[in-house]
PDB file of C-alpha atoms in Angstrom:
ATOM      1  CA  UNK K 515      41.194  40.899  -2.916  1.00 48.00           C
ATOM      2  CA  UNK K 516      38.740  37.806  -3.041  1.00 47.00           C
ATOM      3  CA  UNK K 517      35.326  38.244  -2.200  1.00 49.00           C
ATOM      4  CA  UNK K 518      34.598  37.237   1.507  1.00 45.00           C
ATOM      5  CA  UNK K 519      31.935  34.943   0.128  1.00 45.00           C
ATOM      6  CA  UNK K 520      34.002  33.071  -2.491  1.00 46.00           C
ATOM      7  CA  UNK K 521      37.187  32.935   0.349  1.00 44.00           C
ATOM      8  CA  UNK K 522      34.346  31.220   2.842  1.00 44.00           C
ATOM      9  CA  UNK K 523      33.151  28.742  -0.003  1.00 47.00           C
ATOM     10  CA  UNK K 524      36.734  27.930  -1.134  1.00 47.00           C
ATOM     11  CA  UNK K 525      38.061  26.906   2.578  1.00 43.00           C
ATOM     12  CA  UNK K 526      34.661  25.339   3.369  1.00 43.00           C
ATOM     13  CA  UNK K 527      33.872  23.236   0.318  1.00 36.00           C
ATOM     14  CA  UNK K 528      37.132  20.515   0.796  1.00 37.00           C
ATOM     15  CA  UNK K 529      35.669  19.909   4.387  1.00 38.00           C
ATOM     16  CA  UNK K 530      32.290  19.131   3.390  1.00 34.00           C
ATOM     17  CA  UNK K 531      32.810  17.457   0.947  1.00 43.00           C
ATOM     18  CA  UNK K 532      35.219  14.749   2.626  1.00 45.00           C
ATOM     19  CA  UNK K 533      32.944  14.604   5.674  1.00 51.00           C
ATOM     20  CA  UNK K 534      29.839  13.568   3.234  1.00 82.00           C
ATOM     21  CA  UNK K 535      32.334  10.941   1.837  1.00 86.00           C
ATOM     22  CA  UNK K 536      32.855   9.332   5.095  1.00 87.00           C
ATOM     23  CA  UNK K 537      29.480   9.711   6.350  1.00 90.00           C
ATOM     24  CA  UNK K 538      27.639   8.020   3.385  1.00 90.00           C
ATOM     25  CA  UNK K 539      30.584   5.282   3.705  1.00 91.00           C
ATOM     26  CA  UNK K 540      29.538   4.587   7.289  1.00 90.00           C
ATOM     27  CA  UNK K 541      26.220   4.165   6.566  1.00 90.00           C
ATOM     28  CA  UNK K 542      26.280   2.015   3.655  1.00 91.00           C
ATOM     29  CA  UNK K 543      28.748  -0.238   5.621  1.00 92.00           C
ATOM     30  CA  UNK K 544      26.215  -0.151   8.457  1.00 91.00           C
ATOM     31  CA  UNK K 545      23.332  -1.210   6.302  1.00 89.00           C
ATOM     32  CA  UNK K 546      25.834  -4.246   5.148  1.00 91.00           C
ATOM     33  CA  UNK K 547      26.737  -4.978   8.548  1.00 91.00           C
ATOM     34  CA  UNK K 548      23.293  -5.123   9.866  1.00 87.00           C
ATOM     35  CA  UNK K 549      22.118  -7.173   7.101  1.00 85.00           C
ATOM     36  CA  UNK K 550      24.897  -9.608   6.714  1.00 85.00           C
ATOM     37  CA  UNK K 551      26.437  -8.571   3.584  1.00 89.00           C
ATOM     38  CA  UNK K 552      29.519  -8.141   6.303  1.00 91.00           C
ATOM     39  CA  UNK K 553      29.250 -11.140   8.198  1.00 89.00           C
ATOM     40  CA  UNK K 554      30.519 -11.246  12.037  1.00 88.00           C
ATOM     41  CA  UNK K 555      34.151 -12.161  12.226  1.00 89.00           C
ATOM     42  CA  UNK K 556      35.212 -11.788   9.157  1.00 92.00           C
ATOM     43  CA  UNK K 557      38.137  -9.226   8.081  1.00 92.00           C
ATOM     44  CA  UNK K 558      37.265  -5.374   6.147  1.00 91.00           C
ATOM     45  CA  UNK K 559      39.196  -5.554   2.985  1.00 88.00           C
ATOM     46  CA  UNK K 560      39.911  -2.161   2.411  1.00 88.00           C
ATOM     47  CA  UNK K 561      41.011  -1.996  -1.391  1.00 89.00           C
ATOM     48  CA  UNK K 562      37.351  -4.203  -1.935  1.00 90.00           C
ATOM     49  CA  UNK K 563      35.230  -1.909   0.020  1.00 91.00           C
ATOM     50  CA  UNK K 564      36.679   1.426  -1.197  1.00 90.00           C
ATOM     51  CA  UNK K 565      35.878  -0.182  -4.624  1.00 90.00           C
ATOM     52  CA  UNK K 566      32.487  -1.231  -3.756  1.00 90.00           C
ATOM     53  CA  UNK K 567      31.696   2.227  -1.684  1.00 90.00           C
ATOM     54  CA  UNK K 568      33.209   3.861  -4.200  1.00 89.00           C
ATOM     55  CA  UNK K 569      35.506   5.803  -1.585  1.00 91.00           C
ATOM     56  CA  UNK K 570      39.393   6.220  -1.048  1.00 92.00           C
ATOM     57  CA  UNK K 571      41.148   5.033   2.089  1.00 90.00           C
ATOM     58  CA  UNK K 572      41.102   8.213   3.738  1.00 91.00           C
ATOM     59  CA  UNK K 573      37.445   8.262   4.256  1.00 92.00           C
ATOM     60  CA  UNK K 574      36.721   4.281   4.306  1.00 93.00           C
ATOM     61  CA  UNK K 575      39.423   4.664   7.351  1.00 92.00           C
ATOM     62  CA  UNK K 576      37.160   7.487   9.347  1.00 93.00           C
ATOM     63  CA  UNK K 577      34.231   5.487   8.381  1.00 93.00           C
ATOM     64  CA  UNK K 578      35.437   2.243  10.072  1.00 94.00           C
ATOM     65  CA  UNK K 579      36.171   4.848  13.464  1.00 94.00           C
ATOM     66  CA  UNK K 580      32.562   5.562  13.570  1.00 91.00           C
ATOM     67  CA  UNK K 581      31.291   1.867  13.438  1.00 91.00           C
ATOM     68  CA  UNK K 582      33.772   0.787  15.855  1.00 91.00           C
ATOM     69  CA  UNK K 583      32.455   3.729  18.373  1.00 88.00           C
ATOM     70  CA  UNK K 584      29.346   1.685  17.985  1.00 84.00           C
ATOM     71  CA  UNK K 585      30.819  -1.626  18.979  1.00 85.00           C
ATOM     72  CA  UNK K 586      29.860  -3.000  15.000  1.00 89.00           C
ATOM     73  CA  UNK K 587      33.619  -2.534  13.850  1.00 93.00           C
ATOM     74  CA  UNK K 588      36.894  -3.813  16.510  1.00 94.00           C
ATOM     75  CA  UNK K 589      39.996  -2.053  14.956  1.00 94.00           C
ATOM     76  CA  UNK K 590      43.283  -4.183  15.711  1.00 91.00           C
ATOM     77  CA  UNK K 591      46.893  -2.480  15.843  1.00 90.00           C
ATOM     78  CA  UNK K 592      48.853  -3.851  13.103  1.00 87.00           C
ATOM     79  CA  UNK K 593      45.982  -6.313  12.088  1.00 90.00           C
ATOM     80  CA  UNK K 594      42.571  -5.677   9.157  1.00 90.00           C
ATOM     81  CA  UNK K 595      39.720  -4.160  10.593  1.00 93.00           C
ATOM     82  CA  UNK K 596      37.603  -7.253  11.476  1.00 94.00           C
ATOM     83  CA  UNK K 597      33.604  -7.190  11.758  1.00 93.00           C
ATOM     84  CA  UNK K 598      32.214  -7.752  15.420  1.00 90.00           C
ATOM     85  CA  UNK K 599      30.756 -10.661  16.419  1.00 87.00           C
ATOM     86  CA  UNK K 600      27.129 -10.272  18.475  1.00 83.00           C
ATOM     87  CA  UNK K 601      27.796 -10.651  21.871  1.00 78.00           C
ATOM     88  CA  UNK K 602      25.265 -13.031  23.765  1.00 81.00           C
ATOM     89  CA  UNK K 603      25.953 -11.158  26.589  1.00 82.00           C
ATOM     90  CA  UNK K 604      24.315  -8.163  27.369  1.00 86.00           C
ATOM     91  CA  UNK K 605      21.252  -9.335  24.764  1.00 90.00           C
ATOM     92  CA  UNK K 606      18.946  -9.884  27.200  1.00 91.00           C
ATOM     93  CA  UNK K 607      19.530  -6.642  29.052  1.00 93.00           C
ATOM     94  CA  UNK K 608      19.472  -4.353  25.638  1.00 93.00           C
ATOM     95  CA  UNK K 609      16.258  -6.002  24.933  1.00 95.00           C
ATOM     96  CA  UNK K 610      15.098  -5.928  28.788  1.00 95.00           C
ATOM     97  CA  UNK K 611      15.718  -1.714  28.253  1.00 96.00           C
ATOM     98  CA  UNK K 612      14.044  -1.560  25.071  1.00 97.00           C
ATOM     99  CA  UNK K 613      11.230  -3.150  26.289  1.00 97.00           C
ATOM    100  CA  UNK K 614      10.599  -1.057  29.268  1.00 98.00           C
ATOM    101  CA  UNK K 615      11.797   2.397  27.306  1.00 98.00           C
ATOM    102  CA  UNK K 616       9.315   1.908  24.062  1.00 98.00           C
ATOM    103  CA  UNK K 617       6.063   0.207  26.897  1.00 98.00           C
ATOM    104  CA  UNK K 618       6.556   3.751  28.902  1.00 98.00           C
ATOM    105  CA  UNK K 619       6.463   5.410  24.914  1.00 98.00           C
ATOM    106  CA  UNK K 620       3.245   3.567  23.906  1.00 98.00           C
ATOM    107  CA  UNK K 621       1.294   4.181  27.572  1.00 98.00           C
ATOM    108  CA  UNK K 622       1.919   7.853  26.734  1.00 98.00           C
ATOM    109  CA  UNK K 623       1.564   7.638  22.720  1.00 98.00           C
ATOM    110  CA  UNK K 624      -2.346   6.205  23.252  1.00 98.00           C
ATOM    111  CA  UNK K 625      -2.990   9.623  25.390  1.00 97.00           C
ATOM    112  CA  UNK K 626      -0.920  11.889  23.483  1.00 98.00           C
ATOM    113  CA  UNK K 627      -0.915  10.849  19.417  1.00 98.00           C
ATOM    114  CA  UNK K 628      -2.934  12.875  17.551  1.00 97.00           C
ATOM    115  CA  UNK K 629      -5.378  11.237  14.852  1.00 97.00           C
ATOM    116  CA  UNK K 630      -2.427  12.548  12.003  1.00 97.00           C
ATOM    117  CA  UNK K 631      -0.507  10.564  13.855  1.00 97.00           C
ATOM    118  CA  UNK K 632      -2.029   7.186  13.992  1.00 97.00           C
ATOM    119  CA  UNK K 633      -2.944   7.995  10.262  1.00 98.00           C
ATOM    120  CA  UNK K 634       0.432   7.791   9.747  1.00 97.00           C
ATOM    121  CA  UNK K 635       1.189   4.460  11.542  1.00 97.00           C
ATOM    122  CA  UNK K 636      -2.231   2.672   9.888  1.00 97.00           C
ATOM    123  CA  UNK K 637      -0.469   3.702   6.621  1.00 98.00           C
ATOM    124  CA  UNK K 638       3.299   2.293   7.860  1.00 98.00           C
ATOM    125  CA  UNK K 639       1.678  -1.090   8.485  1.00 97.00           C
ATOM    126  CA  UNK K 640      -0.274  -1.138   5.692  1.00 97.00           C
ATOM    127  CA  UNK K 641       3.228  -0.810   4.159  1.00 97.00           C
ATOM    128  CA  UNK K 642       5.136  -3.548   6.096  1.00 96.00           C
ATOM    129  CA  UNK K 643       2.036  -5.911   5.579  1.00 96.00           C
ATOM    130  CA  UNK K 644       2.829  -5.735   1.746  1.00 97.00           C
ATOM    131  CA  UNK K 645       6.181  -6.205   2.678  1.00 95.00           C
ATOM    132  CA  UNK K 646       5.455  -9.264   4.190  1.00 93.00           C
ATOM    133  CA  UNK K 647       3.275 -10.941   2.004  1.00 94.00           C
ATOM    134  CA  UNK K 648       5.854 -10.257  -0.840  1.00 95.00           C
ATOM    135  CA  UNK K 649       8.682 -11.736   1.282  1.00 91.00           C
ATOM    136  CA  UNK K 650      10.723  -8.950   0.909  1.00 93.00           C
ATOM    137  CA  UNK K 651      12.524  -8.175   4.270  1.00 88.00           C
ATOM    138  CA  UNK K 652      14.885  -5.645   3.962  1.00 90.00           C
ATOM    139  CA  UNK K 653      12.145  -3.846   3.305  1.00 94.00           C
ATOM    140  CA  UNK K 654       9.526  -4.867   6.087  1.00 92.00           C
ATOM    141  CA  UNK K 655      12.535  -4.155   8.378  1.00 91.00           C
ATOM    142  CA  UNK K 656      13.191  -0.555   7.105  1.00 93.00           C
ATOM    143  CA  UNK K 657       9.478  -0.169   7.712  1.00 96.00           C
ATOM    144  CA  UNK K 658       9.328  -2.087  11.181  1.00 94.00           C
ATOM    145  CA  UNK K 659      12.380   0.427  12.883  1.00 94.00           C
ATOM    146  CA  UNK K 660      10.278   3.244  11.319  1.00 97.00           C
ATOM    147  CA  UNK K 661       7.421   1.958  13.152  1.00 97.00           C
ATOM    148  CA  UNK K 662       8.695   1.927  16.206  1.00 97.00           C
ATOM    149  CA  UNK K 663      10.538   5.367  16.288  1.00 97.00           C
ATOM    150  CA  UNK K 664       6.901   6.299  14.885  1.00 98.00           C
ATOM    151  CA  UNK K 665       5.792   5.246  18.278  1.00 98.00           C
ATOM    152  CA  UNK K 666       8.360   6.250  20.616  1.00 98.00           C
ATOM    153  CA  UNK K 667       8.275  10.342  18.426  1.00 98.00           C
ATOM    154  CA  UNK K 668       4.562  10.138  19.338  1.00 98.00           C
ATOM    155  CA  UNK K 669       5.002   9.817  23.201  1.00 98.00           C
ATOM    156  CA  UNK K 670       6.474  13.315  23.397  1.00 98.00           C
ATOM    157  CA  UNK K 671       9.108  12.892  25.378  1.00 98.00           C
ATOM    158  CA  UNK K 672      12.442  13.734  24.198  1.00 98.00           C
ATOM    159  CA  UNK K 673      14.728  12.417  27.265  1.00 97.00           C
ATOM    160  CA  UNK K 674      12.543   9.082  26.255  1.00 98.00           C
ATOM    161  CA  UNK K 675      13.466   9.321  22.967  1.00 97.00           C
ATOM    162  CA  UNK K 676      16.957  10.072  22.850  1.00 96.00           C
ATOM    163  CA  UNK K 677      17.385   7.254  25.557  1.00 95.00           C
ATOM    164  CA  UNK K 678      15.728   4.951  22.803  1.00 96.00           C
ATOM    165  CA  UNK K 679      17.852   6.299  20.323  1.00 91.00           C
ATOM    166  CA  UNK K 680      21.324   5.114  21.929  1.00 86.00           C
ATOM    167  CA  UNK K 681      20.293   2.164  22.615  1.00 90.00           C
ATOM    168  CA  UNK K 682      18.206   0.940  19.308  1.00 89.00           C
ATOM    169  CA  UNK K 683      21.246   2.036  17.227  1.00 81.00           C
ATOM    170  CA  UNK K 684      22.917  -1.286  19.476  1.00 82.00           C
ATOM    171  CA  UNK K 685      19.932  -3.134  18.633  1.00 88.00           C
ATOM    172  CA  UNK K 686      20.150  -2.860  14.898  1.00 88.00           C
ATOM    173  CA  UNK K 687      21.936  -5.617  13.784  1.00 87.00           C
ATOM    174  CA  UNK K 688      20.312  -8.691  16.098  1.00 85.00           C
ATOM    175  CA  UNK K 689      16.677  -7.101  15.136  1.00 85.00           C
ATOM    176  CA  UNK K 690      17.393  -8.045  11.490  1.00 87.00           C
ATOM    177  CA  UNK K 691      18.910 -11.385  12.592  1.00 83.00           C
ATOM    178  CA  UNK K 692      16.091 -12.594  14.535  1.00 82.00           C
ATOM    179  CA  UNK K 693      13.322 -11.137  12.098  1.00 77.00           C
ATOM    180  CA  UNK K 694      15.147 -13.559   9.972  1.00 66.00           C
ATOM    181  CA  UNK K 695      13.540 -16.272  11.637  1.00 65.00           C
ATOM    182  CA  UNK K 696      10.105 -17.165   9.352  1.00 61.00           C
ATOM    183  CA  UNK K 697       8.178 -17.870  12.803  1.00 70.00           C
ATOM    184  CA  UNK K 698       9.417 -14.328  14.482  1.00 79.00           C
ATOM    185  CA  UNK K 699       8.669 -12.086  11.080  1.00 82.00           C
ATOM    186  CA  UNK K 700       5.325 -13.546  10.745  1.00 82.00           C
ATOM    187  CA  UNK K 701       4.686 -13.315  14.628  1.00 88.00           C
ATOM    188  CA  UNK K 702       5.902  -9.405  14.796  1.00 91.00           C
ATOM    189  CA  UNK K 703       3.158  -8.456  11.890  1.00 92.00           C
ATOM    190  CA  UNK K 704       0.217  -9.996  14.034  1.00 93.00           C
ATOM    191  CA  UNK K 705       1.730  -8.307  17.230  1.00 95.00           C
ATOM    192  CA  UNK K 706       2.126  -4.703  15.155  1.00 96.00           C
ATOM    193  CA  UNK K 707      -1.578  -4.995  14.104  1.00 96.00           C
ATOM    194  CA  UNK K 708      -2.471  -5.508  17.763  1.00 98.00           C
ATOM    195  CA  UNK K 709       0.025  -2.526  19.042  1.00 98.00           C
ATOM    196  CA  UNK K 710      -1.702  -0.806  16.717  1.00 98.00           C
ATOM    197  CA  UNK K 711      -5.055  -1.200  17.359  1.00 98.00           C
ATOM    198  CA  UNK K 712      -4.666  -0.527  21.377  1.00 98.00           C
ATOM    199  CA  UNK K 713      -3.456   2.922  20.368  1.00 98.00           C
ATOM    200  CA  UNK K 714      -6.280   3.683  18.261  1.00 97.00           C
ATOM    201  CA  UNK K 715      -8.170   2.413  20.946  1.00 98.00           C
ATOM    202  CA  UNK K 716      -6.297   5.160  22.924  1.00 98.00           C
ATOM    203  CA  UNK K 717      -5.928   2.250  25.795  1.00 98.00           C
ATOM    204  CA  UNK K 718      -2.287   3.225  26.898  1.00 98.00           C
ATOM    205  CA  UNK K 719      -2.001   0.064  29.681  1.00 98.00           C
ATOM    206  CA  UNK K 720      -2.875  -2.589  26.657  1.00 98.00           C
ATOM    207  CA  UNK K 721      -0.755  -0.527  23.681  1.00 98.00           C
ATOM    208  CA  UNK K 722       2.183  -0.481  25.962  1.00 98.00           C
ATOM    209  CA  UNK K 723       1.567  -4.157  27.476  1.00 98.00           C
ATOM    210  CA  UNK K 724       1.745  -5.267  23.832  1.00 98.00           C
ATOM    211  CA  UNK K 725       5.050  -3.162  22.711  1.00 98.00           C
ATOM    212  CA  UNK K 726       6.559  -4.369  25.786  1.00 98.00           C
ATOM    213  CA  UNK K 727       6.119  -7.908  24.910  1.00 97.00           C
ATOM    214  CA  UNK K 728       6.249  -7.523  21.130  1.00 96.00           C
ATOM    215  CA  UNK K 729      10.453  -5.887  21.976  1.00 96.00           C
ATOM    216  CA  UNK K 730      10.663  -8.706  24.331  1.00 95.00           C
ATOM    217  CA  UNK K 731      10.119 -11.636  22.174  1.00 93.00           C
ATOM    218  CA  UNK K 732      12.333 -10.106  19.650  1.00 91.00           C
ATOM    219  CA  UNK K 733      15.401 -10.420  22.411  1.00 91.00           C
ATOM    220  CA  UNK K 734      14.475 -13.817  22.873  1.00 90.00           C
ATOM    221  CA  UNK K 735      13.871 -14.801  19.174  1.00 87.00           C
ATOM    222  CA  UNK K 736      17.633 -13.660  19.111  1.00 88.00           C
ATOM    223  CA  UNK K 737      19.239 -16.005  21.743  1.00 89.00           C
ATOM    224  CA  UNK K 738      17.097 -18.680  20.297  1.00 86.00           C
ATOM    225  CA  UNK K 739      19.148 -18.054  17.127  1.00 83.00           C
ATOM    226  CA  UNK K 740      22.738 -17.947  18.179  1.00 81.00           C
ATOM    227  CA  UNK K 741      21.809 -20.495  20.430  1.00 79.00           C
ATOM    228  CA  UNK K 742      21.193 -22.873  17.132  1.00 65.00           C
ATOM    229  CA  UNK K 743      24.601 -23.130  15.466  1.00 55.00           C
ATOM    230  CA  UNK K 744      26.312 -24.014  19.301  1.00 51.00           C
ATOM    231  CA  UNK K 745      23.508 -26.576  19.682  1.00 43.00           C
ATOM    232  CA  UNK K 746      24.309 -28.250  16.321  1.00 45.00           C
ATOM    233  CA  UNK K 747      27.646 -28.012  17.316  1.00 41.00           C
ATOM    234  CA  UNK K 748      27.511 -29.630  20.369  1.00 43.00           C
ATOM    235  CA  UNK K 749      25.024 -32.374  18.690  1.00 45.00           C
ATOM    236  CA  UNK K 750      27.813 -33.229  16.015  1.00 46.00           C
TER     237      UNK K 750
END
């Protein structure tokens, strides 16, 4: 008779293993999403992207389920996956939430942080400033969302933050999009030094004033560039 423990491993190990596959495939396609690599609109091909994720179908297929349960994938009967476009609707209410979820976080991060804490975040921007000045912005923006989880961890709260973690996860992609805007990434790094600086300051009504403002000029950034290519448009 086979050992309990060897039985357990052999039914287990199949399982795991394809779960991993399809887990590390969703979040590489994420990253590519968020970034651009898989621009809005356009069609999955799945023989190039289990060749590039270095996945079969199977998985790439469960994958694509995930992202469409978070509205970045729209799977079509009969039709290729296709990439979803950013919907200008509903922008300025994501970003209106935000706002209000991570100003609450800050008020109560400036009472409750302790001074490991805002080590911690002094050493995060020190990081994204670098990032900055070497123009590298996948990596400020790795940096940036770790920032302001940083913040939102600190307040202590956990309804708080597993509000703010449903709804940055539908923020991802038009974050990167308007950082990409020279005049919005070099604006956020000024407004992070101030965030920053309230909470050290332990002043929660200025530290959450700030992040409040800071989230909100990131939603509006945004509109101001999908609003671009429809005013060229209508220009031409």
């Amino acid at each position: 008779m086979q050992p309990k423990s060897e039985a357990s491993k052999g039914r287990k190990s199949p399982k795991l293993k394809r779960m991993g596959l399809h887990e590390r495939a969703a979040a590489r396609m994420r990253t590519m999403i968020i970034r651009g690599e898989l621009p809005p609109g356009s069609q999955t091909q799945e023989t190039k992207l289990s060749k590039e994720l270095g996945v079969s179908r199977t998985p790439l297929r469960e994958a694509m389920k995930v992202l469409a349960a978070e509205g970045l994938i729209e799977l079509r009967p009969n039709r290729s996956p296709r990439i979803a476009d950013i919907a200008v609707d509903g922008i300025s209410e994501l970003f209106e939430a935000l706002a209000g979820i991570e100003r609450l976080a800050a008020e109560l991060a400036a009472e409750r942080a302790t001074e490991r804490d805002l080590a911690r975040l002094r050493t995060l921007q020190t990081r994204m400033e670098g990032h900055h000045r070497n123009g590298k912005l996948d990596d400020y923006f790795t940096i940036n969302g770790e920032i302001h989880n940083t913040i939102v961890r600190m307040a202590r709260n956990t309804p708080l933050r597993e509000a703010h973690e449903t709804l940055i996860s539908r923020a991802e992609r038009a974050r990167y999009l308007a950082l990409g805007a020279n005049r919005r990434w070099s604006n956020s790094v000024d407004e992070h030094a101030d965030i920053l600086a309230a909470l050290k300051a332990r002043d929660g009504e200025a530290a959450g004033r700030l992040l409040g403002a800071h989230v909100a000029r990131t939603g509006t950034a945004l509109l101001e560039v999908l609003a671009a290519p429809q005013a060229k448009r209508t220009a031409a």
